[in-house]
PDB file of C-alpha atoms in Angstrom:
ATOM      1  CA  MET J   1       2.304  26.324   5.492  1.00 64.00           C
ATOM      2  CA  LYS J   2       2.726  23.184   3.427  1.00 74.00           C
ATOM      3  CA  VAL J   3       0.577  20.086   3.454  1.00 74.00           C
ATOM      4  CA  ARG J   4       2.429  16.854   4.095  1.00 82.00           C
ATOM      5  CA  GLU J   5       0.651  13.690   2.988  1.00 86.00           C
ATOM      6  CA  PHE J   6       1.760  10.132   3.577  1.00 87.00           C
ATOM      7  CA  THR J   7       0.377   6.627   3.897  1.00 91.00           C
ATOM      8  CA  ALA J   8       0.765   4.751   7.184  1.00 91.00           C
ATOM      9  CA  ASP J   9       2.525   1.393   6.916  1.00 94.00           C
ATOM     10  CA  LEU J  10      -0.106  -1.332   7.406  1.00 96.00           C
ATOM     11  CA  ARG J  11       2.700  -3.756   8.328  1.00 96.00           C
ATOM     12  CA  ASP J  12       3.572  -1.656  11.412  1.00 94.00           C
ATOM     13  CA  GLU J  13       2.355  -3.784  14.333  1.00 94.00           C
ATOM     14  CA  THR J  14       2.633  -0.838  16.764  1.00 92.00           C
ATOM     15  CA  LEU J  15      -0.238   0.939  14.989  1.00 92.00           C
ATOM     16  CA  PHE J  16      -2.878  -1.698  15.706  1.00 94.00           C
ATOM     17  CA  GLU J  17      -4.529  -3.748  18.395  1.00 94.00           C
ATOM     18  CA  GLY J  18      -7.150  -6.326  17.439  1.00 94.00           C
ATOM     19  CA  ILE J  19      -6.350  -6.907  13.777  1.00 97.00           C
ATOM     20  CA  TYR J  20      -5.287  -9.822  11.599  1.00 97.00           C
ATOM     21  CA  GLY J  21      -1.826 -10.007  10.045  1.00 96.00           C
ATOM     22  CA  TYR J  22      -0.673  -8.210   6.939  1.00 97.00           C
ATOM     23  CA  GLU J  23      -1.648  -9.935   3.676  1.00 96.00           C
ATOM     24  CA  LYS J  24      -1.421  -9.253  -0.057  1.00 96.00           C
ATOM     25  CA  ASP J  25      -4.129  -9.758  -2.659  1.00 93.00           C
ATOM     26  CA  GLU J  26      -3.714 -11.221  -6.159  1.00 93.00           C
ATOM     27  CA  GLN J  27      -2.559  -7.822  -7.475  1.00 95.00           C
ATOM     28  CA  GLY J  28       0.120  -7.550  -4.774  1.00 95.00           C
ATOM     29  CA  ARG J  29      -1.700  -4.820  -2.814  1.00 94.00           C
ATOM     30  CA  GLY J  30      -1.331  -5.000   0.974  1.00 96.00           C
ATOM     31  CA  PHE J  31      -4.269  -5.118   3.373  1.00 97.00           C
ATOM     32  CA  ARG J  32      -5.344  -6.212   6.862  1.00 97.00           C
ATOM     33  CA  TRP J  33      -8.650  -7.601   8.109  1.00 97.00           C
ATOM     34  CA  THR J  34     -10.033  -5.949  11.228  1.00 96.00           C
ATOM     35  CA  PHE J  35     -11.830  -7.595  14.113  1.00 96.00           C
ATOM     36  CA  LYS J  36     -15.251  -6.364  15.260  1.00 96.00           C
ATOM     37  CA  GLU J  37     -13.277  -3.794  17.260  1.00 96.00           C
ATOM     38  CA  THR J  38      -9.818  -2.658  16.245  1.00 96.00           C
ATOM     39  CA  LYS J  39      -7.739   0.013  17.943  1.00 94.00           C
ATOM     40  CA  PHE J  40      -5.413   2.346  16.073  1.00 91.00           C
ATOM     41  CA  HIS J  41      -2.595   3.849  18.130  1.00 86.00           C
ATOM     42  CA  ILE J  42      -2.259   7.239  16.511  1.00 78.00           C
ATOM     43  CA  ASP J  43      -0.404   9.373  19.047  1.00 72.00           C
ATOM     44  CA  ARG J  44       2.298  10.136  16.469  1.00 72.00           C
ATOM     45  CA  PHE J  45      -0.340  11.421  14.001  1.00 69.00           C
ATOM     46  CA  GLY J  46      -2.110  13.948  16.274  1.00 67.00           C
ATOM     47  CA  GLY J  47      -3.277  17.180  14.695  1.00 75.00           C
ATOM     48  CA  CYS J  48      -4.037  15.791  11.256  1.00 83.00           C
ATOM     49  CA  ARG J  49      -6.728  14.476   8.951  1.00 86.00           C
ATOM     50  CA  CYS J  50      -6.921  10.730   8.254  1.00 88.00           C
ATOM     51  CA  THR J  51      -8.701   8.800   5.544  1.00 91.00           C
ATOM     52  CA  LEU J  52      -9.334   5.082   5.942  1.00 91.00           C
ATOM     53  CA  LYS J  53      -9.892   3.163   2.710  1.00 94.00           C
ATOM     54  CA  PHE J  54     -11.437  -0.288   2.956  1.00 94.00           C
ATOM     55  CA  ASP J  55     -13.451  -3.057   1.308  1.00 92.00           C
ATOM     56  CA  CYS J  56     -16.139  -5.210   2.854  1.00 89.00           C
ATOM     57  CA  PRO J  57     -18.115  -7.970   1.130  1.00 85.00           C
ATOM     58  CA  LYS J  58     -20.808  -7.741   3.800  1.00 86.00           C
ATOM     59  CA  ASN J  59     -22.939  -4.662   4.513  1.00 90.00           C
ATOM     60  CA  THR J  60     -22.269  -3.225   7.989  1.00 93.00           C
ATOM     61  CA  ASP J  61     -22.110   0.029   9.915  1.00 94.00           C
ATOM     62  CA  VAL J  62     -18.637   1.291  10.779  1.00 93.00           C
ATOM     63  CA  GLU J  63     -18.026   3.740  13.622  1.00 93.00           C
ATOM     64  CA  LEU J  64     -14.824   5.400  14.706  1.00 91.00           C
ATOM     65  CA  LEU J  65     -14.628   6.340  18.392  1.00 91.00           C
ATOM     66  CA  ASP J  66     -12.169   8.646  20.127  1.00 85.00           C
ATOM     67  CA  HIS J  67     -10.404   7.773  23.385  1.00 82.00           C
ATOM     68  CA  ASN J  68     -13.502   8.899  25.361  1.00 86.00           C
ATOM     69  CA  GLY J  69     -15.857   6.613  23.399  1.00 89.00           C
ATOM     70  CA  LYS J  70     -17.397   9.474  21.404  1.00 89.00           C
ATOM     71  CA  VAL J  71     -18.251   8.654  17.773  1.00 91.00           C
ATOM     72  CA  ILE J  72     -16.128  10.919  15.550  1.00 86.00           C
ATOM     73  CA  ALA J  73     -17.025   9.370  12.184  1.00 87.00           C
ATOM     74  CA  SER J  74     -19.348   6.715  10.834  1.00 90.00           C
ATOM     75  CA  VAL J  75     -20.304   5.145   7.529  1.00 91.00           C
ATOM     76  CA  ASN J  76     -22.227   2.181   6.143  1.00 92.00           C
ATOM     77  CA  THR J  77     -20.167  -0.075   3.876  1.00 91.00           C
ATOM     78  CA  SER J  78     -22.979  -0.243   1.307  1.00 89.00           C
ATOM     79  CA  LYS J  79     -22.609   3.510   0.732  1.00 88.00           C
ATOM     80  CA  ALA J  80     -18.848   4.064   0.917  1.00 88.00           C
ATOM     81  CA  ASN J  81     -15.448   2.404   0.959  1.00 91.00           C
ATOM     82  CA  SER J  82     -13.657   5.165   2.850  1.00 91.00           C
ATOM     83  CA  PHE J  83     -14.176   7.844   5.440  1.00 88.00           C
ATOM     84  CA  THR J  84     -12.231  10.827   6.648  1.00 89.00           C
ATOM     85  CA  PHE J  85     -11.844  12.147  10.182  1.00 85.00           C
ATOM     86  CA  ASP J  86      -9.732  14.664  12.075  1.00 83.00           C
ATOM     87  CA  ILE J  87      -7.386  13.714  14.886  1.00 78.00           C
ATOM     88  CA  VAL J  88      -6.754  16.314  17.562  1.00 73.00           C
ATOM     89  CA  HIS J  89      -3.384  16.466  19.300  1.00 66.00           C
ATOM     90  CA  GLU J  90      -4.561  14.912  22.576  1.00 68.00           C
ATOM     91  CA  THR J  91      -6.008  11.794  20.899  1.00 70.00           C
ATOM     92  CA  ARG J  92      -3.750   8.778  21.482  1.00 76.00           C
ATOM     93  CA  GLU J  93      -5.907   6.045  20.005  1.00 84.00           C
ATOM     94  CA  VAL J  94      -9.170   5.565  18.148  1.00 88.00           C
ATOM     95  CA  THR J  95     -11.374   2.486  17.998  1.00 94.00           C
ATOM     96  CA  LEU J  96     -12.978   1.185  14.840  1.00 94.00           C
ATOM     97  CA  ARG J  97     -16.225  -0.584  15.798  1.00 96.00           C
ATOM     98  CA  LEU J  98     -18.347  -2.594  13.382  1.00 96.00           C
ATOM     99  CA  GLY J  99     -22.028  -3.392  13.554  1.00 95.00           C
ATOM    100  CA  ALA J 100     -21.456  -6.937  12.246  1.00 93.00           C
ATOM    101  CA  ILE J 101     -18.687  -9.350  11.397  1.00 94.00           C
ATOM    102  CA  TRP J 102     -18.697 -12.147   8.817  1.00 93.00           C
ATOM    103  CA  ARG J 103     -16.921 -15.411   8.029  1.00 93.00           C
ATOM    104  CA  PRO J 104     -15.525 -16.316   4.580  1.00 92.00           C
ATOM    105  CA  CYS J 105     -16.829 -19.889   4.979  1.00 94.00           C
ATOM    106  CA  ASP J 106     -20.396 -18.523   5.247  1.00 92.00           C
ATOM    107  CA  VAL J 107     -20.130 -15.922   2.466  1.00 89.00           C
ATOM    108  CA  PHE J 108     -17.850 -17.630  -0.079  1.00 90.00           C
ATOM    109  CA  GLY J 109     -17.994 -21.292   0.976  1.00 91.00           C
ATOM    110  CA  VAL J 110     -14.219 -21.492   1.509  1.00 93.00           C
ATOM    111  CA  PRO J 111     -12.531 -23.269   4.468  1.00 94.00           C
ATOM    112  CA  ASP J 112     -11.795 -20.029   6.347  1.00 93.00           C
ATOM    113  CA  GLU J 113     -13.659 -19.676   9.645  1.00 95.00           C
ATOM    114  CA  ARG J 114     -12.091 -16.391  10.759  1.00 95.00           C
ATOM    115  CA  GLU J 115     -14.501 -13.715  11.972  1.00 96.00           C
ATOM    116  CA  LEU J 116     -13.673 -10.688   9.846  1.00 96.00           C
ATOM    117  CA  GLY J 117     -14.604  -7.045   9.853  1.00 95.00           C
ATOM    118  CA  ILE J 118     -13.495  -4.764   7.039  1.00 95.00           C
ATOM    119  CA  CYS J 119     -10.523  -5.171   4.736  1.00 95.00           C
ATOM    120  CA  LEU J 120      -8.358  -2.168   5.590  1.00 96.00           C
ATOM    121  CA  ARG J 121      -6.556  -1.064   2.417  1.00 96.00           C
ATOM    122  CA  GLU J 122      -4.976   2.263   3.346  1.00 95.00           C
ATOM    123  CA  ILE J 123      -4.591   4.861   6.090  1.00 92.00           C
ATOM    124  CA  ARG J 124      -3.824   8.212   4.478  1.00 92.00           C
ATOM    125  CA  ILE J 125      -2.489  10.991   6.742  1.00 88.00           C
ATOM    126  CA  ARG J 126      -2.644  14.689   5.837  1.00 87.00           C
ATOM    127  CA  ARG J 127      -0.921  17.198   8.091  1.00 79.00           C
ATOM    128  CA  LEU J 128      -0.119  20.886   7.839  1.00 67.00           C
ATOM    129  CA  LYS J 129       3.563  21.599   8.231  1.00 66.00           C
ATOM    130  CA  ASN J 130       5.476  24.870   8.603  1.00 55.00           C
TER     131      ASN J 130
END
């Protein structure tokens, strides 16, 4: 068996529900801000291991829930900027739930009143392939 690794396209609107639009930072790297709850439609990735890489200027707990509401992974943003979880074949979507959101106007004093979660930088998929 071979391992196939690829990065999901953050611009793909069909992957997400409850997320801000695709943006690029000063270095040209793509990202998306999540809401307090963001759904990932992952039916095409079943039977694999995923790694979410993110940034967050505010300390918060991050939980990932399966389609039954069971927590399958969790992390605190002060201790990590990524986490890895397995997706079984029958999972169609997972929900990213945050303990707290923040606003750029409150943290950085800029005129941006959006309520933001984490800055999603990458979704890395690893799957075994015959």
